[in-house]
PDB file of C-alpha atoms in Angstrom:
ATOM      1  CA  UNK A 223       0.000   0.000   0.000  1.00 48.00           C
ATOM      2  CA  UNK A 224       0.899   3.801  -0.845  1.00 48.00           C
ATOM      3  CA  UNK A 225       3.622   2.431  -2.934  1.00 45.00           C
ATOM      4  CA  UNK A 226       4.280   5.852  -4.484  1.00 45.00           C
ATOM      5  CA  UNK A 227       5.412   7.251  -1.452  1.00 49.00           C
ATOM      6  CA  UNK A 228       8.918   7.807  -2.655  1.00 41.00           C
ATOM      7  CA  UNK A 229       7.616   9.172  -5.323  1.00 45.00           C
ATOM      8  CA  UNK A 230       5.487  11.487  -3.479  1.00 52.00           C
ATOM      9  CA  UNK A 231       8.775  12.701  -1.493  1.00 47.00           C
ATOM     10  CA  UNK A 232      10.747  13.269  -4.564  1.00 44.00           C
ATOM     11  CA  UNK A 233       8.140  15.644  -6.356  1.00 48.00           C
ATOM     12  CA  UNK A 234       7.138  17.495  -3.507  1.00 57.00           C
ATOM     13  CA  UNK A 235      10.573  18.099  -2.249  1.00 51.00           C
ATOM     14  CA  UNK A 236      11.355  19.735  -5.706  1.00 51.00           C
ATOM     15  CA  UNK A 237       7.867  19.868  -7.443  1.00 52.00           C
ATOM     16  CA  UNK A 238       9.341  20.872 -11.045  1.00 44.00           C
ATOM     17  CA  UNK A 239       8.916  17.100 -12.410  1.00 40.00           C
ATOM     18  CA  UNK A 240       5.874  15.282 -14.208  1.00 38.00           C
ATOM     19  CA  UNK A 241       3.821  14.105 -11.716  1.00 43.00           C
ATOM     20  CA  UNK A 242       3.412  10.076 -12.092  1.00 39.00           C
ATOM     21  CA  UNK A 243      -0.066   8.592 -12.103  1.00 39.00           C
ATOM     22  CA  UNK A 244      -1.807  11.389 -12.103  1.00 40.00           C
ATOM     23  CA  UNK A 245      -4.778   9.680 -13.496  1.00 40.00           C
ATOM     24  CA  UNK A 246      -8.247  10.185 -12.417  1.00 44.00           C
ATOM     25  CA  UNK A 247      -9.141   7.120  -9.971  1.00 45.00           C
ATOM     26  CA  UNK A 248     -11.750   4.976 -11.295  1.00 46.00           C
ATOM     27  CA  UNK A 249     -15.211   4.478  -9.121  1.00 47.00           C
ATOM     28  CA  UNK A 250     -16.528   1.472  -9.169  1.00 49.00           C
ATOM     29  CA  UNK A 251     -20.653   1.501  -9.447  1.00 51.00           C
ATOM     30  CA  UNK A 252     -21.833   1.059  -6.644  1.00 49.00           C
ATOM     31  CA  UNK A 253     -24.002  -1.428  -5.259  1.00 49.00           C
ATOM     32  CA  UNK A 254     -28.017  -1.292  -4.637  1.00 49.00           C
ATOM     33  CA  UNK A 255     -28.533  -0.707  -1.258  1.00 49.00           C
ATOM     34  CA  UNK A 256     -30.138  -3.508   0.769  1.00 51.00           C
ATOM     35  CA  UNK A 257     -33.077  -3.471   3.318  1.00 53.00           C
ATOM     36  CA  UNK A 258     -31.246  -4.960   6.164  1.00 59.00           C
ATOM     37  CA  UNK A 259     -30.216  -1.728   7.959  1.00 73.00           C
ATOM     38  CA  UNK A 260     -26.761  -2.713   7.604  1.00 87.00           C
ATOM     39  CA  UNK A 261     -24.501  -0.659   5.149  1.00 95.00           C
ATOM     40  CA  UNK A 262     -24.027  -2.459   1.449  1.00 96.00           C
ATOM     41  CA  UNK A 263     -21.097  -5.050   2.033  1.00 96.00           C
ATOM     42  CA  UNK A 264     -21.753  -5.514   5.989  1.00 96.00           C
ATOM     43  CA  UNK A 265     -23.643  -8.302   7.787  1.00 94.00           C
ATOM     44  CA  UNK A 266     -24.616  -8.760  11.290  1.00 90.00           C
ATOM     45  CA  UNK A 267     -21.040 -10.620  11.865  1.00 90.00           C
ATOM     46  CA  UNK A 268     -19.367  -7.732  10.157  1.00 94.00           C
ATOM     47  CA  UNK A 269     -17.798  -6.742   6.734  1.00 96.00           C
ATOM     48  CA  UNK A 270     -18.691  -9.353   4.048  1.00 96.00           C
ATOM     49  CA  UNK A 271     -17.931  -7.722   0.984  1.00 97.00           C
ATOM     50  CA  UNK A 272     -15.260  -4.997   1.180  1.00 96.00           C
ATOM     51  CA  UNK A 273     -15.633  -3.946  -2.304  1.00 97.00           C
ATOM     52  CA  UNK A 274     -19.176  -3.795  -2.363  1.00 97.00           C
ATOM     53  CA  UNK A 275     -18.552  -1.418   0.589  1.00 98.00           C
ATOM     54  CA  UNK A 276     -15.960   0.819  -0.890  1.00 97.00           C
ATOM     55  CA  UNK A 277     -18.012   1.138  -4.233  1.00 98.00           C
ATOM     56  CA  UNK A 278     -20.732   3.007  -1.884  1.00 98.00           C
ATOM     57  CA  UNK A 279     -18.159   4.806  -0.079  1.00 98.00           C
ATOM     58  CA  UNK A 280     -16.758   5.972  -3.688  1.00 97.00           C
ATOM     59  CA  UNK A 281     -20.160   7.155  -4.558  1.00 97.00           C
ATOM     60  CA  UNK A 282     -21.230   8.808  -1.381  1.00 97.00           C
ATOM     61  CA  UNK A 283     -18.665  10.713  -1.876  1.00 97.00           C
ATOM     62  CA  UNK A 284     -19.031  11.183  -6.144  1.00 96.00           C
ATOM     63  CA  UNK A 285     -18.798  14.747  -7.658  1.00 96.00           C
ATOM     64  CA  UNK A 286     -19.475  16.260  -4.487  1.00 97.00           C
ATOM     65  CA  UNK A 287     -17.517  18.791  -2.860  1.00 98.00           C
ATOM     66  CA  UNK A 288     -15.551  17.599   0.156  1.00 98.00           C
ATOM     67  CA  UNK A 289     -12.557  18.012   2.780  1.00 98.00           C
ATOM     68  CA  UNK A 290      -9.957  14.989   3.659  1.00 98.00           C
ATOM     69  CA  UNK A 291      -8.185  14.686   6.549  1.00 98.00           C
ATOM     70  CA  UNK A 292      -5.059  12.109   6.834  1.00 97.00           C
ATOM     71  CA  UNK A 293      -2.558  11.632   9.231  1.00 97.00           C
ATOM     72  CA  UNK A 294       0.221   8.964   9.912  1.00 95.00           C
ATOM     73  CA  UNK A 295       1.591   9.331  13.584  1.00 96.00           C
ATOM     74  CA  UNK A 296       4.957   7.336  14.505  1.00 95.00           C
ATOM     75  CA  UNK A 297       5.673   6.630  18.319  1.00 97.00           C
ATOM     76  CA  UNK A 298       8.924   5.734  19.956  1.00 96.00           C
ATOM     77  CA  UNK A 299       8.854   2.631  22.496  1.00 95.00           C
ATOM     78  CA  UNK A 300       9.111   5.476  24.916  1.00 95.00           C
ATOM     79  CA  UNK A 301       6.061   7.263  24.103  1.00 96.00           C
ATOM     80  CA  UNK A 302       8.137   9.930  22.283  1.00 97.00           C
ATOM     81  CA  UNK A 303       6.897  11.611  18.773  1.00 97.00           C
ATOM     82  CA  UNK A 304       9.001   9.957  16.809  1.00 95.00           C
ATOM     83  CA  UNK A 305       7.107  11.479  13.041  1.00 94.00           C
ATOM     84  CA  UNK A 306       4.088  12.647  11.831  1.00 96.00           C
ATOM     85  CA  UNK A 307       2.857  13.760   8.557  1.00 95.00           C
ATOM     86  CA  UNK A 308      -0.984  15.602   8.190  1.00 97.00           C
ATOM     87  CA  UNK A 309      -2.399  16.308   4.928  1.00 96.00           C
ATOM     88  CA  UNK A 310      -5.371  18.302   4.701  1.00 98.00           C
ATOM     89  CA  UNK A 311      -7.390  18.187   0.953  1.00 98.00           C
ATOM     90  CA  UNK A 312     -10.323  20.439   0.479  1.00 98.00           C
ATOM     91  CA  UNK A 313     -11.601  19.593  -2.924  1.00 98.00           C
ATOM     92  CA  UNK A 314     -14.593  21.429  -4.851  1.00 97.00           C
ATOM     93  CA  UNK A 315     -16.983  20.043  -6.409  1.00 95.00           C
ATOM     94  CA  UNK A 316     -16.018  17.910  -9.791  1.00 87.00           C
ATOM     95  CA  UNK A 317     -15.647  16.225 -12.142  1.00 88.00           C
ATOM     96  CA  UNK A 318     -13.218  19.357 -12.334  1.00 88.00           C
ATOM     97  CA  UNK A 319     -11.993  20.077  -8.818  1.00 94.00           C
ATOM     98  CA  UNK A 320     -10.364  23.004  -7.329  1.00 95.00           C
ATOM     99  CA  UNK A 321      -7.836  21.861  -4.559  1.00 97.00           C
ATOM    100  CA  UNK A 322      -6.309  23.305  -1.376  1.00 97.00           C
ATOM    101  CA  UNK A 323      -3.861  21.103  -0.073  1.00 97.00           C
ATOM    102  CA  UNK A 324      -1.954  21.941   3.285  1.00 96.00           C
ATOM    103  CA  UNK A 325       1.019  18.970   4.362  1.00 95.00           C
ATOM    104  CA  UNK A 326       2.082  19.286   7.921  1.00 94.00           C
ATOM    105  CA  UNK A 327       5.099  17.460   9.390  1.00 93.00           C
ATOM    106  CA  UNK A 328       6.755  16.816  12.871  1.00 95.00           C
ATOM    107  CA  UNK A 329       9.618  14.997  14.535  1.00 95.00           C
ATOM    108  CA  UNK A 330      12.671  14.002  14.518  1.00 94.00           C
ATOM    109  CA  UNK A 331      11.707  11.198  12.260  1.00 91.00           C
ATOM    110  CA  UNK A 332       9.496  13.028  10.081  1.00 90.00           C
ATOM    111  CA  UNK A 333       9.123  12.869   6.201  1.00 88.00           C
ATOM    112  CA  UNK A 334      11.502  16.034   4.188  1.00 86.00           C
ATOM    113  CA  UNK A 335       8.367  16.322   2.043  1.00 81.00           C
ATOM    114  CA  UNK A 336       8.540  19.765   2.627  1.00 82.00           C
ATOM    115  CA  UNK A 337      11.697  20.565   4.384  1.00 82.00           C
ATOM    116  CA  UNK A 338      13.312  20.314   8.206  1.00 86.00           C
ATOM    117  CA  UNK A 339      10.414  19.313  10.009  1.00 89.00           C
ATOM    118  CA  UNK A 340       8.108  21.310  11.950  1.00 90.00           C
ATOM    119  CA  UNK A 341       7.296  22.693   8.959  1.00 90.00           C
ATOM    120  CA  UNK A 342       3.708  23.192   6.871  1.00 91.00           C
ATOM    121  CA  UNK A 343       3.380  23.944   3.004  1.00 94.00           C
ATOM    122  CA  UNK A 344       0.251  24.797   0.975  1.00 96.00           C
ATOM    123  CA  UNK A 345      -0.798  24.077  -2.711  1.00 95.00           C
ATOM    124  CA  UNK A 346      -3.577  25.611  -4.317  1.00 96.00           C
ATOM    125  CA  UNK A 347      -4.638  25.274  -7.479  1.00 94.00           C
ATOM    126  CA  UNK A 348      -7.763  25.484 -10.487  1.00 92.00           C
ATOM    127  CA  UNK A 349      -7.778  24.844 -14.126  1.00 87.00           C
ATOM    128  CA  UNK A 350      -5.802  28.044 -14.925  1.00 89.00           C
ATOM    129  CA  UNK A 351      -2.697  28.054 -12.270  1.00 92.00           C
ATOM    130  CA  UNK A 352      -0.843  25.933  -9.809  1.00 93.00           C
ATOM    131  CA  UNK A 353       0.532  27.764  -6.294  1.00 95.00           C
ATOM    132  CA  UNK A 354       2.674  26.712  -3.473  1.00 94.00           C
ATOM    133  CA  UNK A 355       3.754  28.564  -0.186  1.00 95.00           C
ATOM    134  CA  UNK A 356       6.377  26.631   1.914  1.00 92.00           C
ATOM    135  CA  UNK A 357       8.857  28.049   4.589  1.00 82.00           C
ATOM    136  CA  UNK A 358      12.530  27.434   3.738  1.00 76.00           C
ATOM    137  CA  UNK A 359      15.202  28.241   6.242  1.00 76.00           C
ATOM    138  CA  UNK A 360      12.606  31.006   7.997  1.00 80.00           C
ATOM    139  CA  UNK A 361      11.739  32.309   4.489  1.00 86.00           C
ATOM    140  CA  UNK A 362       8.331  32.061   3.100  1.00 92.00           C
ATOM    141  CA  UNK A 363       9.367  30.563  -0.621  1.00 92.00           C
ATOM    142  CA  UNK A 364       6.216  30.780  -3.387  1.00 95.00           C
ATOM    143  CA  UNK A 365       6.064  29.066  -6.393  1.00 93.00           C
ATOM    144  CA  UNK A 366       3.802  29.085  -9.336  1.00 93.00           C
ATOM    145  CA  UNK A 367       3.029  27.201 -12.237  1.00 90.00           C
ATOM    146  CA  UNK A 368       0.538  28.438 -15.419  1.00 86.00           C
ATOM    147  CA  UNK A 369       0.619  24.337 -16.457  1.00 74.00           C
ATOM    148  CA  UNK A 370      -1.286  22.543 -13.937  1.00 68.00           C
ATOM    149  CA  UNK A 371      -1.419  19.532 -15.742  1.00 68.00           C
ATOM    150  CA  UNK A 372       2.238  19.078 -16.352  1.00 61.00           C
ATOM    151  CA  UNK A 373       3.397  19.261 -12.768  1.00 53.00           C
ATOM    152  CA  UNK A 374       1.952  17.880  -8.935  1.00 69.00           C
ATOM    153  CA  UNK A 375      -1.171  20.201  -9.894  1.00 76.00           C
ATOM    154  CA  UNK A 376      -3.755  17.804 -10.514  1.00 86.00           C
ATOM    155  CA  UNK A 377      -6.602  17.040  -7.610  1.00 91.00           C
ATOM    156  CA  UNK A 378      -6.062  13.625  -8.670  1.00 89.00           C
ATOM    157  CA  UNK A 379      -2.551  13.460  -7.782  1.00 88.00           C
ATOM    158  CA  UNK A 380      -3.149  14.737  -4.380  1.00 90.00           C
ATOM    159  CA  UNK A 381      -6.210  12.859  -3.719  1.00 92.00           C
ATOM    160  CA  UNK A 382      -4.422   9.585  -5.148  1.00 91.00           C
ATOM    161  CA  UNK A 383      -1.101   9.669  -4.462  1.00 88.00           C
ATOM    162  CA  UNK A 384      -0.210  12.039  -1.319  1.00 86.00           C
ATOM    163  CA  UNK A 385      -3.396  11.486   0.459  1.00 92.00           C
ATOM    164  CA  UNK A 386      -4.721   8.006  -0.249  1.00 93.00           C
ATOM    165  CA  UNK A 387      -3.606   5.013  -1.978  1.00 88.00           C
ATOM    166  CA  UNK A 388      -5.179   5.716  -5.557  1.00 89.00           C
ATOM    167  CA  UNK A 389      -7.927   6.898  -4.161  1.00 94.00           C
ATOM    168  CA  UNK A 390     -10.919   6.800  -0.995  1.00 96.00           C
ATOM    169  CA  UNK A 391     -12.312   3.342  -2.891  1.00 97.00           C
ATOM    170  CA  UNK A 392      -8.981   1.729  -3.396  1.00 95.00           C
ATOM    171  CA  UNK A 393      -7.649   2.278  -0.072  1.00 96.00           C
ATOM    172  CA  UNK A 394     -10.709   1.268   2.146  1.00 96.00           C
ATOM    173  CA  UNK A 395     -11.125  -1.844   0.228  1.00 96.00           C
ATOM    174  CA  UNK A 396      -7.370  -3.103   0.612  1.00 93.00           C
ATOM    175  CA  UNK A 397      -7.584  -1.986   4.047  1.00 94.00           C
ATOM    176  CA  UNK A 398     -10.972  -3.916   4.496  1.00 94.00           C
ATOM    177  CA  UNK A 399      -9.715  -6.640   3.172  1.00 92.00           C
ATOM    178  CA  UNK A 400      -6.612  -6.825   4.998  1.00 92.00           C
ATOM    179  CA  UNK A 401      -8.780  -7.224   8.815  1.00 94.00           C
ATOM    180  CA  UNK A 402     -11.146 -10.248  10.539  1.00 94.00           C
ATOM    181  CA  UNK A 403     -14.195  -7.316  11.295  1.00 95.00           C
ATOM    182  CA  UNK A 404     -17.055  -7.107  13.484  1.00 94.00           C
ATOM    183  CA  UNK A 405     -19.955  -4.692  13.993  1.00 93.00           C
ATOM    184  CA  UNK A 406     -19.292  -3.055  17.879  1.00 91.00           C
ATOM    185  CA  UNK A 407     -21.889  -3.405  20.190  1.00 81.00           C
ATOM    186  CA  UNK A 408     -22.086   0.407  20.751  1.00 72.00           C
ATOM    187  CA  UNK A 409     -23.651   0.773  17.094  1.00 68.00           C
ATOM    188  CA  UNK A 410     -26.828  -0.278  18.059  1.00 63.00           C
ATOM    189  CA  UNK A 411     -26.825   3.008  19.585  1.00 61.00           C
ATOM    190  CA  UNK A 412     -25.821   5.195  16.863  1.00 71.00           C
ATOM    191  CA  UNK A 413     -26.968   6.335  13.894  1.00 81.00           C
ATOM    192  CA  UNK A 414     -23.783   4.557  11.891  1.00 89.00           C
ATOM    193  CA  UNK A 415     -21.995   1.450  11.851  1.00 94.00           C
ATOM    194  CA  UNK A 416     -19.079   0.732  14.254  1.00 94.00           C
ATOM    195  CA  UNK A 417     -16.553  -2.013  12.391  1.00 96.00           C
ATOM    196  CA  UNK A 418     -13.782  -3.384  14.778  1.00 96.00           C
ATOM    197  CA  UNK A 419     -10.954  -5.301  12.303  1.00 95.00           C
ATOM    198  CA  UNK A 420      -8.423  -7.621  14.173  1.00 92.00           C
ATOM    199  CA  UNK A 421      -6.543 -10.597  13.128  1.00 75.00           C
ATOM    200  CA  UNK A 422      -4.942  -8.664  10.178  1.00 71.00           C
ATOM    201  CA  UNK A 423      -4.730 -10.855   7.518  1.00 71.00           C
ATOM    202  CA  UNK A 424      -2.323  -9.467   5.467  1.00 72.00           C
ATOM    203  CA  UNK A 425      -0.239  -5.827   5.612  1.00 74.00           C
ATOM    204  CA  UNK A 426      -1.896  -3.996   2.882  1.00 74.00           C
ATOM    205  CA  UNK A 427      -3.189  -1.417   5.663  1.00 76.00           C
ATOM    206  CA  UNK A 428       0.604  -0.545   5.957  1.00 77.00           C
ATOM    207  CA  UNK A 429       1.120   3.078   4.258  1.00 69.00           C
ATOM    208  CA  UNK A 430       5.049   2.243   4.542  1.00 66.00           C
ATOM    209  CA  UNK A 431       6.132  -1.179   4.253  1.00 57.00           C
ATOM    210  CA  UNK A 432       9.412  -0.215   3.081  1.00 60.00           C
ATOM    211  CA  UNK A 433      10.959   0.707   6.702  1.00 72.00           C
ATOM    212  CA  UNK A 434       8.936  -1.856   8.582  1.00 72.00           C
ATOM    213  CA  UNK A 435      10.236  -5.290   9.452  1.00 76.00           C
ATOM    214  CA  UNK A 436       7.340  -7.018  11.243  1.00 84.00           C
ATOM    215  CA  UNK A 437       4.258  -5.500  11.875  1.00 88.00           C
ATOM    216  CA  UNK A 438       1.711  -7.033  15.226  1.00 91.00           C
ATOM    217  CA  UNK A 439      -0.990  -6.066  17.014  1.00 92.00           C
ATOM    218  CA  UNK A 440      -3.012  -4.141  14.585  1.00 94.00           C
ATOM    219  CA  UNK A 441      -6.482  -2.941  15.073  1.00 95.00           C
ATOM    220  CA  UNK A 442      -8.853  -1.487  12.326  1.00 96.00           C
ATOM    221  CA  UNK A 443     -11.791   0.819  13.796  1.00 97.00           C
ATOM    222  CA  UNK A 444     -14.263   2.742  10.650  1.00 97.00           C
ATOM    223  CA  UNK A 445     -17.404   4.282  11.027  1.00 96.00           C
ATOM    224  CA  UNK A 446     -20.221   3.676   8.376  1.00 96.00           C
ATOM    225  CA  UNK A 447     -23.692   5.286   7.853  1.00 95.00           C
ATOM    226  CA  UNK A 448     -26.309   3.029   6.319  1.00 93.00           C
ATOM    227  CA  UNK A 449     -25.806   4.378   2.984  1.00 95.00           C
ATOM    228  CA  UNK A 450     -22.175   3.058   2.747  1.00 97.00           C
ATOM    229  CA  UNK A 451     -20.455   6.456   3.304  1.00 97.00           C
ATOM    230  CA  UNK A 452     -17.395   5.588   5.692  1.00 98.00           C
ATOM    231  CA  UNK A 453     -16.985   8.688   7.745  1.00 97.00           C
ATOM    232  CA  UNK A 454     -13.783   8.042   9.301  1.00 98.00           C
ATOM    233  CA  UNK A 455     -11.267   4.888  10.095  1.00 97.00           C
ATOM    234  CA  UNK A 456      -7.914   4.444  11.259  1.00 97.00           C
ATOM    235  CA  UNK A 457      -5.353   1.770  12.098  1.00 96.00           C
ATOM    236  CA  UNK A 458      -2.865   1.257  14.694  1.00 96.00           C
ATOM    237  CA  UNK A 459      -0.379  -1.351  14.806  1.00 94.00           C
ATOM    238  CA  UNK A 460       3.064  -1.716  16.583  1.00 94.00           C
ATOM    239  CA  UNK A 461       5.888  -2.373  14.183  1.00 92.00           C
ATOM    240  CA  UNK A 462       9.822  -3.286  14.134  1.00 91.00           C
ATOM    241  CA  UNK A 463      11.638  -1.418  12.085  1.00 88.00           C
ATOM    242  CA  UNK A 464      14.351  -2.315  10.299  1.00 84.00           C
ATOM    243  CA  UNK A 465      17.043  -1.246  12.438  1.00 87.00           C
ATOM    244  CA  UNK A 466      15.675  -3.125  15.006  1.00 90.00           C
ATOM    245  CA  UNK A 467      13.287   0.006  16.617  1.00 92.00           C
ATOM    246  CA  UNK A 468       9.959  -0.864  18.337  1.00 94.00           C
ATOM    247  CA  UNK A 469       7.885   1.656  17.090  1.00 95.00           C
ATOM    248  CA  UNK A 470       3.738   2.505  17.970  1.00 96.00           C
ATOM    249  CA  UNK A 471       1.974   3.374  14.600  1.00 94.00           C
ATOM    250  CA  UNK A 472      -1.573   5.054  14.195  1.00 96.00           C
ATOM    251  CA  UNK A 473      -2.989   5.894  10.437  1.00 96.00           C
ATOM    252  CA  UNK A 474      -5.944   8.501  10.320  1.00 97.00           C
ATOM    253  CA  UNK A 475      -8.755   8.784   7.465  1.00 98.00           C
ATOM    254  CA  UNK A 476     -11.765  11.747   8.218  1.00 98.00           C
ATOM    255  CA  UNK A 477     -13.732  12.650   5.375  1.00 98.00           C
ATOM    256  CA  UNK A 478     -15.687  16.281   6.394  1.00 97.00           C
ATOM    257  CA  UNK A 479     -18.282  18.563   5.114  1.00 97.00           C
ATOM    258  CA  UNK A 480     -19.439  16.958   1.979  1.00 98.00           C
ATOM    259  CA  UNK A 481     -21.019  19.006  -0.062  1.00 97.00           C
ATOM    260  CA  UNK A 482     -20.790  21.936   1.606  1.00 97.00           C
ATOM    261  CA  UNK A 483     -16.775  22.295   0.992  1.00 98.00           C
ATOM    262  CA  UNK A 484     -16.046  25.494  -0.834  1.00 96.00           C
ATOM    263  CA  UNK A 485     -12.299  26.075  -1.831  1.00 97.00           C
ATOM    264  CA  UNK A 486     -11.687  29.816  -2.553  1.00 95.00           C
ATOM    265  CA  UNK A 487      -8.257  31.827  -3.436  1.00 96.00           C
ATOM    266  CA  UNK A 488      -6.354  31.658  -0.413  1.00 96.00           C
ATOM    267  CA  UNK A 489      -5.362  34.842   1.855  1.00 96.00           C
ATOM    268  CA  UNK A 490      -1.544  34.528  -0.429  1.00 96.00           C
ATOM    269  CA  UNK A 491      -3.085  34.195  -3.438  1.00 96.00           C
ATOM    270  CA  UNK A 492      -1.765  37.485  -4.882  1.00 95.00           C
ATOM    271  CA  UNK A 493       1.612  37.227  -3.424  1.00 95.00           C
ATOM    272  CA  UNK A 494       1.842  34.206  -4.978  1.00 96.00           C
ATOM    273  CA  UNK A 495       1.069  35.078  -8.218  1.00 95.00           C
ATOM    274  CA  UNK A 496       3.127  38.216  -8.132  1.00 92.00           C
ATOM    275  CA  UNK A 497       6.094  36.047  -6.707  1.00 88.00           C
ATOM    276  CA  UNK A 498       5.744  32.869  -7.979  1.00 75.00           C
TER     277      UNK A 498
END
C-alpha cells in the first residue's frame, strides 16, 4: 500500500517534475442498497464484501464537494513523537476540482516532504494556475506554475497519491480486506456502523512497508452510515523497524463537510502570483 510514497517525497521536495499517475481514480458503481439496515457489504457478523462497501463509499462521496483529513503518527517505544505527517485536501466540487492542499510534518523522524520538520506547506490550485507557499530556512518561498497539468497540480494526484492510496475506494477496500471485522456493540446506539478489524490478515493497511520489518498487534476501527459512506477509520499497529526500533503506529482517514466544501483563493493568493 501507498507504494508511491517515494515518489510522493521526490516531487514534492522539488515539485518541477511530471507528476506520475496522475490519473483520475476509477469508481466502481456502486451497489443497490439492501433493506437490512446494515450498510451495502456488511452483515450482522461484520464486513462481508469490502468492495461492495468501498463502491458506496466511492459514490457517497461522487462529484461532491468535500474536505480529507489524513494523518500517519509514529511513536517511539518510549512514548516519544518519533514522526508525523498531516495532509489536509479540500476539494470542490467535480468532475473538475479546485484543490487546497496543506502537508504538515513533525519529529525528529518526520518525512523532508517539505523541508526540516516542523514545517507546513500549501498548494492551491484550479484549471488556470498551480501555487505553493512553503517556509525554507525562515523564508516564506512561493512558487507558481501556469501548467497545472504538467506538474503535482492535478486534484487527482493529491487525492491519489499524497493522500490516499489511488484513491478513498482503493484504499478502504485493501484496508478492508486486509482485517477479521465485526460490527461493535455500541452501534446499536448510533446512527452509523461501528466495524472493529483484528486478526490482520495481510499488511496492505501498511502506508510504509518499506521501513517496517514485522508489523503485530493491529487494530482497524471505521465508522459507516447506512448508505455506505465511511466517515472516518484508522489503524494502529506496533511495528519493528528495520534497524531493530519498536515503534507505535496510528494511520488517520476523516472525510468532512461533503457538499458543503467550498475552496476559494487563499489569503496569499496574490503574493503568490506576483512572486511565484
Amino acid at each position: 500500500m501507498r507504494r508511491a510514497l517515494v515518489a510522493l517525497l521526490v516531487i514534492l521536495a522539488g515539485c518541477s517534475a511530471l507528476a506520475p499517475g496522475t490519473d483520475r481514480p476509477t469508481v466502481t458503481p456502486a451497489p443497490v442498497p439492501t433493506d437490512s439496515g446494515h450498510p451495502p457489504g456488511v452483515e450482522p457478523s461484520g464486513v462481508a464484501d469490502g468492495s461492495a462497501l468501498a463502491a458506496a463509499h466511492a459514490a457517497a462521496l461522487g462529484n461532491s464537494s468535500y474536505t480529507l483529513v489524513t494523518n500517519r503518527t509514529v511513536w517511539a517505544a518510549n512514548g516519544s513523537l518519533r514522526s508525523a505527517l498531516t495532509v489536509r485536501l479540500a476539494l470542490s466540487a467535480g468532475p473538475s476540482r479546485d484543490y487546497h492542499a496543506t502537508v504538515s510534518t513533525d519529529g525528529p523522524g518526520a518525512p523532508l516532504v517539505v523541508g526540516e520538520p516542523p514545517t507546513r506547506a500549501e498548494y492551491w490550485a484550479n484549471d488556470a494556475v498551480y501555487l505553493r507557499r512553503r517556509t525554507v530556512d525562515d523564508r516564506t518561498v512561493y512558487s507558481r506554475y501556469d501548467d497545472t497539468d504538467a506538474y503535482v497540480g492535478t486534484w487527482s494526484f493529491w487525492l491519489g497519491t499524497a493522500a490516499l492510496d489511488l484513491g478513498p475506494e482503493t484504499d478502504l477496500r485493501s484496508t478492508l480486506e486486509a482485517f477479521e471485522t465485526r460490527v461493535a456493540d455500541d452501534s446499536r446506539d448510533r446512527d452509523r456502523v461501528h466495524l472493529v478489524g483484528t486478526a490482520a490478515g495481510s499488511e496492505e493497511f501498511v502506508d510504509d512497508p518499506g521501513e517496517l520489518e514485522r508489523v503485530e498487534n493491529a487494530t482497524l476501527h471505521a465508522f459507516v452510515t447506512e448508505s455506505g459512506f465511511v466517515q472516518s477509520y484508522h489503524v494502529v499497529y506496533d511495528a519493528t523497524l528495520d534497524d531493530g526500533e519498536r515503534v507505535r503506529v496510528r494511520r488517520t482517514v476523516r472525510f468532512e463537510r461533503v457538499g458543503t466544501t467550498t475552496v476559494g483563493r487563499p489569503p496569499w493568493y496574490d503574493e503568490a502570483m506576483e512572486r511565484g
